[in-house]
PDB file of C-alpha atoms in Angstrom:
ATOM      1  CA  UNK A  16      80.284 -17.059 -98.107  1.00  0.00           C
ATOM      2  CA  UNK A  17      77.034 -15.196 -98.729  1.00  0.00           C
ATOM      3  CA  UNK A  18      75.886 -13.086 -95.821  1.00  0.00           C
ATOM      4  CA  UNK A  19      72.314 -11.819 -96.088  1.00  0.00           C
ATOM      5  CA  UNK A  20      71.296  -8.385 -94.906  1.00  0.00           C
ATOM      6  CA  UNK A  21      70.451  -8.344 -91.248  1.00  0.00           C
ATOM      7  CA  UNK A  22      66.813  -7.417 -90.583  1.00  0.00           C
ATOM      8  CA  UNK A  23      67.597  -5.915 -87.171  1.00  0.00           C
ATOM      9  CA  UNK A  24      69.934  -3.088 -88.268  1.00  0.00           C
ATOM     10  CA  UNK A  25      67.223  -0.621 -89.217  1.00  0.00           C
ATOM     11  CA  UNK A  26      67.205   1.321 -85.949  1.00  0.00           C
ATOM     12  CA  UNK A  27      64.976   1.571 -82.889  1.00  0.00           C
ATOM     13  CA  UNK A  28      62.252   4.070 -83.775  1.00  0.00           C
ATOM     14  CA  UNK A  29      60.119   3.122 -80.757  1.00  0.00           C
ATOM     15  CA  UNK A  30      62.862   3.658 -78.190  1.00  0.00           C
ATOM     16  CA  UNK A  31      63.260   6.911 -76.299  1.00  0.00           C
ATOM     17  CA  UNK A  32      66.892   7.876 -76.762  1.00  0.00           C
ATOM     18  CA  UNK A  33      66.787  10.048 -73.647  1.00  0.00           C
ATOM     19  CA  UNK A  34      66.055   7.013 -71.463  1.00  0.00           C
ATOM     20  CA  UNK A  35      67.833   4.221 -73.330  1.00  0.00           C
ATOM     21  CA  UNK A  36      71.228   3.037 -72.168  1.00  0.00           C
ATOM     22  CA  UNK A  37      73.329  -0.028 -72.884  1.00  0.00           C
ATOM     23  CA  UNK A  38      74.479  -1.844 -69.730  1.00  0.00           C
ATOM     24  CA  UNK A  39      78.243  -1.949 -69.329  1.00  0.00           C
ATOM     25  CA  UNK A  40      80.631  -3.790 -67.071  1.00  0.00           C
ATOM     26  CA  UNK A  41      81.961  -0.433 -65.905  1.00  0.00           C
ATOM     27  CA  UNK A  42      78.554   0.433 -64.464  1.00  0.00           C
ATOM     28  CA  UNK A  43      78.175  -3.021 -62.921  1.00  0.00           C
ATOM     29  CA  UNK A  44      81.502  -2.831 -61.109  1.00  0.00           C
ATOM     30  CA  UNK A  45      81.470   0.874 -60.261  1.00  0.00           C
ATOM     31  CA  UNK A  46      80.258   0.406 -56.709  1.00  0.00           C
ATOM     32  CA  UNK A  47      80.962   1.792 -53.287  1.00  0.00           C
ATOM     33  CA  UNK A  48      82.072  -1.072 -51.025  1.00  0.00           C
ATOM     34  CA  UNK A  49      79.649  -2.007 -48.256  1.00  0.00           C
ATOM     35  CA  UNK A  50      81.306  -2.856 -44.957  1.00  0.00           C
ATOM     36  CA  UNK A  51      78.409  -3.815 -42.671  1.00  0.00           C
ATOM     37  CA  UNK A  52      77.360  -7.430 -42.190  1.00  0.00           C
ATOM     38  CA  UNK A  53      74.895  -8.760 -44.812  1.00  0.00           C
ATOM     39  CA  UNK A  54      71.330  -8.252 -43.560  1.00  0.00           C
ATOM     40  CA  UNK A  55      68.743 -11.004 -43.812  1.00  0.00           C
ATOM     41  CA  UNK A  56      65.014 -11.084 -43.097  1.00  0.00           C
ATOM     42  CA  UNK A  57      63.402 -14.486 -42.551  1.00  0.00           C
ATOM     43  CA  UNK A  58      59.674 -15.117 -42.963  1.00  0.00           C
ATOM     44  CA  UNK A  59      57.971 -18.378 -42.024  1.00  0.00           C
ATOM     45  CA  UNK A  60      54.449 -19.551 -42.712  1.00  0.00           C
ATOM     46  CA  UNK A  61      52.928 -21.160 -39.623  1.00  0.00           C
ATOM     47  CA  UNK A  62      51.569 -19.903 -36.298  1.00  0.00           C
ATOM     48  CA  UNK A  63      51.472 -23.299 -34.603  1.00  0.00           C
ATOM     49  CA  UNK A  64      53.126 -23.684 -31.218  1.00  0.00           C
ATOM     50  CA  UNK A  65      55.277 -26.502 -32.603  1.00  0.00           C
ATOM     51  CA  UNK A  66      55.956 -25.037 -36.025  1.00  0.00           C
ATOM     52  CA  UNK A  67      58.430 -26.880 -38.227  1.00  0.00           C
ATOM     53  CA  UNK A  68      58.684 -23.943 -40.614  1.00  0.00           C
ATOM     54  CA  UNK A  69      59.708 -21.779 -37.646  1.00  0.00           C
ATOM     55  CA  UNK A  70      62.230 -24.404 -36.563  1.00  0.00           C
ATOM     56  CA  UNK A  71      63.690 -24.415 -40.084  1.00  0.00           C
ATOM     57  CA  UNK A  72      63.727 -20.605 -40.103  1.00  0.00           C
ATOM     58  CA  UNK A  73      65.742 -20.660 -36.876  1.00  0.00           C
ATOM     59  CA  UNK A  74      68.212 -23.141 -38.369  1.00  0.00           C
ATOM     60  CA  UNK A  75      68.703 -20.801 -41.337  1.00  0.00           C
ATOM     61  CA  UNK A  76      69.176 -17.874 -38.939  1.00  0.00           C
ATOM     62  CA  UNK A  77      71.852 -19.739 -36.982  1.00  0.00           C
ATOM     63  CA  UNK A  78      73.714 -20.635 -40.165  1.00  0.00           C
ATOM     64  CA  UNK A  79      73.563 -17.150 -41.671  1.00  0.00           C
ATOM     65  CA  UNK A  80      74.792 -15.604 -38.431  1.00  0.00           C
ATOM     66  CA  UNK A  81      77.641 -18.146 -38.276  1.00  0.00           C
ATOM     67  CA  UNK A  82      78.569 -17.054 -41.808  1.00  0.00           C
ATOM     68  CA  UNK A  83      78.793 -13.422 -40.737  1.00  0.00           C
ATOM     69  CA  UNK A  84      75.275 -12.197 -41.433  1.00  0.00           C
ATOM     70  CA  UNK A  85      72.877 -10.149 -39.331  1.00  0.00           C
ATOM     71  CA  UNK A  86      69.429 -11.755 -39.111  1.00  0.00           C
ATOM     72  CA  UNK A  87      65.931 -10.631 -38.198  1.00  0.00           C
ATOM     73  CA  UNK A  88      62.931 -12.992 -38.058  1.00  0.00           C
ATOM     74  CA  UNK A  89      59.416 -11.630 -38.500  1.00  0.00           C
ATOM     75  CA  UNK A  90      56.738 -13.313 -36.398  1.00  0.00           C
ATOM     76  CA  UNK A  91      53.338 -13.014 -38.087  1.00  0.00           C
ATOM     77  CA  UNK A  92      51.232 -13.275 -34.915  1.00  0.00           C
ATOM     78  CA  UNK A  93      48.815 -10.340 -35.033  1.00  0.00           C
ATOM     79  CA  UNK A  94      49.403  -9.520 -38.698  1.00  0.00           C
ATOM     80  CA  UNK A  95      45.989  -8.714 -40.226  1.00  0.00           C
ATOM     81  CA  UNK A  96      44.733 -10.140 -43.493  1.00  0.00           C
ATOM     82  CA  UNK A  97      45.744  -8.076 -46.516  1.00  0.00           C
ATOM     83  CA  UNK A  98      43.302  -5.202 -47.127  1.00  0.00           C
ATOM     84  CA  UNK A  99      41.503  -5.899 -43.824  1.00  0.00           C
ATOM     85  CA  UNK A 100      43.081  -2.737 -42.435  1.00  0.00           C
ATOM     86  CA  UNK A 101      45.309   0.074 -43.602  1.00  0.00           C
ATOM     87  CA  UNK A 102      49.052  -0.155 -44.120  1.00  0.00           C
ATOM     88  CA  UNK A 103      49.763   1.959 -41.042  1.00  0.00           C
ATOM     89  CA  UNK A 104      48.967  -1.055 -38.818  1.00  0.00           C
ATOM     90  CA  UNK A 105      51.892  -1.659 -36.461  1.00  0.00           C
ATOM     91  CA  UNK A 106      52.602  -5.233 -37.662  1.00  0.00           C
ATOM     92  CA  UNK A 107      52.480  -4.166 -41.304  1.00  0.00           C
ATOM     93  CA  UNK A 108      54.888  -1.326 -40.624  1.00  0.00           C
ATOM     94  CA  UNK A 109      57.187  -3.679 -38.710  1.00  0.00           C
ATOM     95  CA  UNK A 110      57.264  -6.064 -41.668  1.00  0.00           C
ATOM     96  CA  UNK A 111      57.900  -3.338 -44.224  1.00  0.00           C
ATOM     97  CA  UNK A 112      60.643  -1.709 -42.191  1.00  0.00           C
ATOM     98  CA  UNK A 113      62.400  -5.052 -41.780  1.00  0.00           C
ATOM     99  CA  UNK A 114      62.225  -5.624 -45.526  1.00  0.00           C
ATOM    100  CA  UNK A 115      63.675  -2.179 -46.219  1.00  0.00           C
ATOM    101  CA  UNK A 116      66.467  -2.907 -43.740  1.00  0.00           C
ATOM    102  CA  UNK A 117      67.283  -6.248 -45.347  1.00  0.00           C
ATOM    103  CA  UNK A 118      69.543  -7.132 -48.262  1.00  0.00           C
ATOM    104  CA  UNK A 119      68.351 -10.731 -48.560  1.00  0.00           C
ATOM    105  CA  UNK A 120      65.318 -12.797 -47.566  1.00  0.00           C
ATOM    106  CA  UNK A 121      64.612 -16.391 -46.600  1.00  0.00           C
ATOM    107  CA  UNK A 122      61.017 -17.576 -47.065  1.00  0.00           C
ATOM    108  CA  UNK A 123      60.037 -20.821 -45.326  1.00  0.00           C
ATOM    109  CA  UNK A 124      56.536 -22.231 -45.788  1.00  0.00           C
ATOM    110  CA  UNK A 125      54.767 -25.438 -44.845  1.00  0.00           C
ATOM    111  CA  UNK A 126      52.949 -27.117 -47.710  1.00  0.00           C
ATOM    112  CA  UNK A 127      49.200 -27.068 -47.098  1.00  0.00           C
ATOM    113  CA  UNK A 128      46.640 -28.308 -49.634  1.00  0.00           C
ATOM    114  CA  UNK A 129      49.474 -28.663 -52.130  1.00  0.00           C
ATOM    115  CA  UNK A 130      50.723 -25.097 -51.856  1.00  0.00           C
ATOM    116  CA  UNK A 131      52.092 -22.444 -49.505  1.00  0.00           C
ATOM    117  CA  UNK A 132      50.040 -21.363 -46.504  1.00  0.00           C
ATOM    118  CA  UNK A 133      47.818 -18.327 -46.154  1.00  0.00           C
ATOM    119  CA  UNK A 134      50.048 -17.085 -43.330  1.00  0.00           C
ATOM    120  CA  UNK A 135      53.006 -17.058 -45.722  1.00  0.00           C
ATOM    121  CA  UNK A 136      51.101 -15.438 -48.573  1.00  0.00           C
ATOM    122  CA  UNK A 137      49.666 -12.731 -46.312  1.00  0.00           C
ATOM    123  CA  UNK A 138      53.137 -11.606 -45.308  1.00  0.00           C
ATOM    124  CA  UNK A 139      54.248 -11.348 -48.912  1.00  0.00           C
ATOM    125  CA  UNK A 140      51.021  -9.604 -49.934  1.00  0.00           C
ATOM    126  CA  UNK A 141      51.650  -6.887 -47.357  1.00  0.00           C
ATOM    127  CA  UNK A 142      54.985  -6.081 -49.044  1.00  0.00           C
ATOM    128  CA  UNK A 143      54.316  -3.661 -51.914  1.00  0.00           C
ATOM    129  CA  UNK A 144      56.370  -3.796 -55.084  1.00  0.00           C
ATOM    130  CA  UNK A 145      57.014  -0.102 -54.600  1.00  0.00           C
ATOM    131  CA  UNK A 146      55.897   2.845 -52.509  1.00  0.00           C
ATOM    132  CA  UNK A 147      56.846   5.856 -54.558  1.00  0.00           C
ATOM    133  CA  UNK A 148      60.597   5.523 -55.022  1.00  0.00           C
ATOM    134  CA  UNK A 149      60.949   3.013 -52.146  1.00  0.00           C
ATOM    135  CA  UNK A 150      61.226  -0.670 -53.079  1.00  0.00           C
ATOM    136  CA  UNK A 151      60.884  -3.063 -50.135  1.00  0.00           C
ATOM    137  CA  UNK A 152      61.911  -6.177 -52.092  1.00  0.00           C
ATOM    138  CA  UNK A 153      63.422  -5.255 -55.460  1.00  0.00           C
ATOM    139  CA  UNK A 154      67.079  -6.197 -55.895  1.00  0.00           C
ATOM    140  CA  UNK A 155      67.229  -8.262 -52.731  1.00  0.00           C
ATOM    141  CA  UNK A 156      68.332 -11.866 -52.791  1.00  0.00           C
ATOM    142  CA  UNK A 157      65.916 -14.649 -51.841  1.00  0.00           C
ATOM    143  CA  UNK A 158      66.199 -18.263 -50.710  1.00  0.00           C
ATOM    144  CA  UNK A 159      63.087 -20.460 -50.551  1.00  0.00           C
ATOM    145  CA  UNK A 160      62.468 -23.505 -48.349  1.00  0.00           C
ATOM    146  CA  UNK A 161      59.507 -25.647 -47.353  1.00  0.00           C
ATOM    147  CA  UNK A 162      58.503 -28.338 -44.881  1.00  0.00           C
ATOM    148  CA  UNK A 163      55.997 -31.103 -45.585  1.00  0.00           C
ATOM    149  CA  UNK A 164      54.115 -33.528 -43.390  1.00  0.00           C
ATOM    150  CA  UNK A 165      54.297 -36.278 -45.997  1.00  0.00           C
ATOM    151  CA  UNK A 166      56.575 -37.259 -48.851  1.00  0.00           C
ATOM    152  CA  UNK A 167      58.888 -34.749 -50.454  1.00  0.00           C
ATOM    153  CA  UNK A 168      57.195 -32.123 -52.583  1.00  0.00           C
ATOM    154  CA  UNK A 169      58.252 -28.886 -54.257  1.00  0.00           C
ATOM    155  CA  UNK A 170      54.870 -27.192 -54.678  1.00  0.00           C
ATOM    156  CA  UNK A 171      55.435 -24.561 -51.997  1.00  0.00           C
ATOM    157  CA  UNK A 172      58.974 -23.645 -53.070  1.00  0.00           C
ATOM    158  CA  UNK A 173      57.833 -23.441 -56.701  1.00  0.00           C
ATOM    159  CA  UNK A 174      55.078 -21.002 -55.710  1.00  0.00           C
ATOM    160  CA  UNK A 175      57.525 -19.007 -53.605  1.00  0.00           C
ATOM    161  CA  UNK A 176      59.805 -18.742 -56.623  1.00  0.00           C
ATOM    162  CA  UNK A 177      56.948 -17.313 -58.698  1.00  0.00           C
ATOM    163  CA  UNK A 178      56.283 -14.744 -55.971  1.00  0.00           C
ATOM    164  CA  UNK A 179      59.963 -13.886 -55.654  1.00  0.00           C
ATOM    165  CA  UNK A 180      60.202 -13.254 -59.382  1.00  0.00           C
ATOM    166  CA  UNK A 181      57.077 -11.091 -59.248  1.00  0.00           C
ATOM    167  CA  UNK A 182      58.594  -9.094 -56.369  1.00  0.00           C
ATOM    168  CA  UNK A 183      61.696  -8.604 -58.561  1.00  0.00           C
ATOM    169  CA  UNK A 184      63.989 -10.434 -56.193  1.00  0.00           C
ATOM    170  CA  UNK A 185      67.145 -12.349 -57.089  1.00  0.00           C
ATOM    171  CA  UNK A 186      66.047 -15.872 -56.196  1.00  0.00           C
ATOM    172  CA  UNK A 187      69.022 -18.189 -55.821  1.00  0.00           C
ATOM    173  CA  UNK A 188      69.071 -21.527 -57.711  1.00  0.00           C
ATOM    174  CA  UNK A 189      69.339 -23.744 -54.625  1.00  0.00           C
ATOM    175  CA  UNK A 190      66.374 -24.558 -52.382  1.00  0.00           C
ATOM    176  CA  UNK A 191      65.371 -26.889 -49.558  1.00  0.00           C
ATOM    177  CA  UNK A 192      62.339 -29.166 -49.190  1.00  0.00           C
ATOM    178  CA  UNK A 193      62.088 -31.149 -45.950  1.00  0.00           C
ATOM    179  CA  UNK A 194      59.668 -34.123 -46.146  1.00  0.00           C
ATOM    180  CA  UNK A 195      58.087 -35.703 -43.064  1.00  0.00           C
ATOM    181  CA  UNK A 196      59.361 -32.781 -41.036  1.00  0.00           C
ATOM    182  CA  UNK A 197      58.147 -34.318 -37.762  1.00  0.00           C
ATOM    183  CA  UNK A 198      60.976 -36.847 -38.145  1.00  0.00           C
ATOM    184  CA  UNK A 199      63.665 -34.273 -38.902  1.00  0.00           C
ATOM    185  CA  UNK A 200      63.464 -32.111 -35.762  1.00  0.00           C
ATOM    186  CA  UNK A 201      64.103 -33.158 -32.195  1.00  0.00           C
ATOM    187  CA  UNK A 202      62.020 -32.259 -29.134  1.00  0.00           C
ATOM    188  CA  UNK A 203      63.938 -29.002 -28.735  1.00  0.00           C
ATOM    189  CA  UNK A 204      63.174 -27.968 -32.319  1.00  0.00           C
ATOM    190  CA  UNK A 205      66.697 -28.538 -33.636  1.00  0.00           C
ATOM    191  CA  UNK A 206      67.109 -30.155 -37.033  1.00  0.00           C
ATOM    192  CA  UNK A 207      68.765 -33.549 -36.956  1.00  0.00           C
ATOM    193  CA  UNK A 208      72.016 -34.169 -38.875  1.00  0.00           C
ATOM    194  CA  UNK A 209      71.755 -35.755 -42.305  1.00  0.00           C
ATOM    195  CA  UNK A 210      71.488 -34.991 -45.994  1.00  0.00           C
ATOM    196  CA  UNK A 211      68.419 -32.764 -45.543  1.00  0.00           C
ATOM    197  CA  UNK A 212      70.243 -30.607 -43.019  1.00  0.00           C
ATOM    198  CA  UNK A 213      73.287 -30.488 -45.301  1.00  0.00           C
ATOM    199  CA  UNK A 214      71.045 -29.091 -48.041  1.00  0.00           C
ATOM    200  CA  UNK A 215      69.909 -26.299 -45.719  1.00  0.00           C
ATOM    201  CA  UNK A 216      73.573 -25.431 -45.136  1.00  0.00           C
ATOM    202  CA  UNK A 217      74.065 -25.368 -48.920  1.00  0.00           C
ATOM    203  CA  UNK A 218      71.124 -22.991 -49.368  1.00  0.00           C
ATOM    204  CA  UNK A 219      72.347 -20.556 -46.722  1.00  0.00           C
ATOM    205  CA  UNK A 220      75.891 -20.654 -48.091  1.00  0.00           C
ATOM    206  CA  UNK A 221      74.647 -19.879 -51.599  1.00  0.00           C
ATOM    207  CA  UNK A 222      72.368 -17.102 -50.348  1.00  0.00           C
ATOM    208  CA  UNK A 223      75.295 -15.471 -48.557  1.00  0.00           C
ATOM    209  CA  UNK A 224      77.442 -15.634 -51.707  1.00  0.00           C
ATOM    210  CA  UNK A 225      74.745 -14.137 -53.945  1.00  0.00           C
ATOM    211  CA  UNK A 226      74.036 -11.406 -51.398  1.00  0.00           C
ATOM    212  CA  UNK A 227      77.695 -10.429 -51.163  1.00  0.00           C
ATOM    213  CA  UNK A 228      77.859 -10.403 -54.962  1.00  0.00           C
ATOM    214  CA  UNK A 229      74.780  -8.272 -55.604  1.00  0.00           C
ATOM    215  CA  UNK A 230      73.960  -6.064 -52.613  1.00  0.00           C
ATOM    216  CA  UNK A 231      76.273  -3.249 -53.728  1.00  0.00           C
ATOM    217  CA  UNK A 232      74.766  -3.391 -57.208  1.00  0.00           C
ATOM    218  CA  UNK A 233      71.084  -3.797 -56.347  1.00  0.00           C
ATOM    219  CA  UNK A 234      70.053  -0.268 -57.351  1.00  0.00           C
ATOM    220  CA  UNK A 235      71.690  -0.614 -60.756  1.00  0.00           C
ATOM    221  CA  UNK A 236      70.338  -4.122 -61.322  1.00  0.00           C
ATOM    222  CA  UNK A 237      66.729  -2.961 -60.873  1.00  0.00           C
ATOM    223  CA  UNK A 238      67.125   0.304 -62.793  1.00  0.00           C
ATOM    224  CA  UNK A 239      64.794  -0.145 -65.794  1.00  0.00           C
ATOM    225  CA  UNK A 240      64.202   1.698 -69.032  1.00  0.00           C
ATOM    226  CA  UNK A 241      60.400   1.692 -68.638  1.00  0.00           C
ATOM    227  CA  UNK A 242      60.618   3.044 -65.089  1.00  0.00           C
ATOM    228  CA  UNK A 243      63.034   5.791 -66.121  1.00  0.00           C
ATOM    229  CA  UNK A 244      60.431   6.889 -68.652  1.00  0.00           C
ATOM    230  CA  UNK A 245      57.662   6.758 -66.068  1.00  0.00           C
ATOM    231  CA  UNK A 246      59.552   9.113 -63.762  1.00  0.00           C
ATOM    232  CA  UNK A 247      59.291  11.966 -66.231  1.00  0.00           C
ATOM    233  CA  UNK A 248      57.071  14.703 -64.678  1.00  0.00           C
ATOM    234  CA  UNK A 249      54.738  14.844 -67.664  1.00  0.00           C
ATOM    235  CA  UNK A 250      54.355  11.062 -67.660  1.00  0.00           C
ATOM    236  CA  UNK A 251      53.561  11.006 -63.942  1.00  0.00           C
ATOM    237  CA  UNK A 252      50.987  13.773 -64.434  1.00  0.00           C
ATOM    238  CA  UNK A 253      49.338  11.876 -67.297  1.00  0.00           C
ATOM    239  CA  UNK A 254      49.158   8.631 -65.291  1.00  0.00           C
ATOM    240  CA  UNK A 255      47.676  10.455 -62.296  1.00  0.00           C
ATOM    241  CA  UNK A 256      45.021  12.020 -64.507  1.00  0.00           C
ATOM    242  CA  UNK A 257      44.230   8.682 -66.125  1.00  0.00           C
ATOM    243  CA  UNK A 258      43.515   6.987 -62.790  1.00  0.00           C
ATOM    244  CA  UNK A 259      41.534   9.921 -61.424  1.00  0.00           C
ATOM    245  CA  UNK A 260      44.015  11.551 -59.034  1.00  0.00           C
ATOM    246  CA  UNK A 261      44.486  14.722 -61.050  1.00  0.00           C
ATOM    247  CA  UNK A 262      42.651  16.804 -63.569  1.00  0.00           C
ATOM    248  CA  UNK A 263      43.778  16.716 -67.157  1.00  0.00           C
TER     249      UNK A 263
END
């Protein structure tokens, strides 16, 4: 059988050999076991007194704790709009420290005007992709959920997935969308039994599994060729000069 010459065997002239490495299973599995309980941060996107996204966040917290996790919930009351103040604001620092502490996130947003709420987006916008060598979201797992006042929709969870990908998070396949949320929670704010609640259990179970699978490997999973190049002293100096923070 005739086998033509392969066009992709002529080398990699544009690759820096000093920074290039082929991923191996040895590197993936060469980890130091983590013994503390998996750590989860939950964000929700409504400040209403009777907030169904907060009720759903609490249900997720109960489930994750029952599965052996440690949970923190961030309450966005008092969080300023992005860029309306500096990052040393106490609520901003609280949010960032919780994200650094966490190994997985749950984001729960109402759907408003066909998308996630400004309260939800503001929280995410205050989380930088990186601060020097510190990465508040990269490598962490993420589960997304939404509540709707009307029929079932997936606009908010789809937008949350886009944001999770942009924040370089490991967004799990499963998700939850709760339609007509006012029917699904009782007067005490507890979610009623049924298929929608069962789906929330599924999401939390999957998030726990993915977090246990990846949390010991997060640093390796987000280690990137381009970023290894950027950490070279000469490269950092050139970038600083280009954006006006240093003289050439």
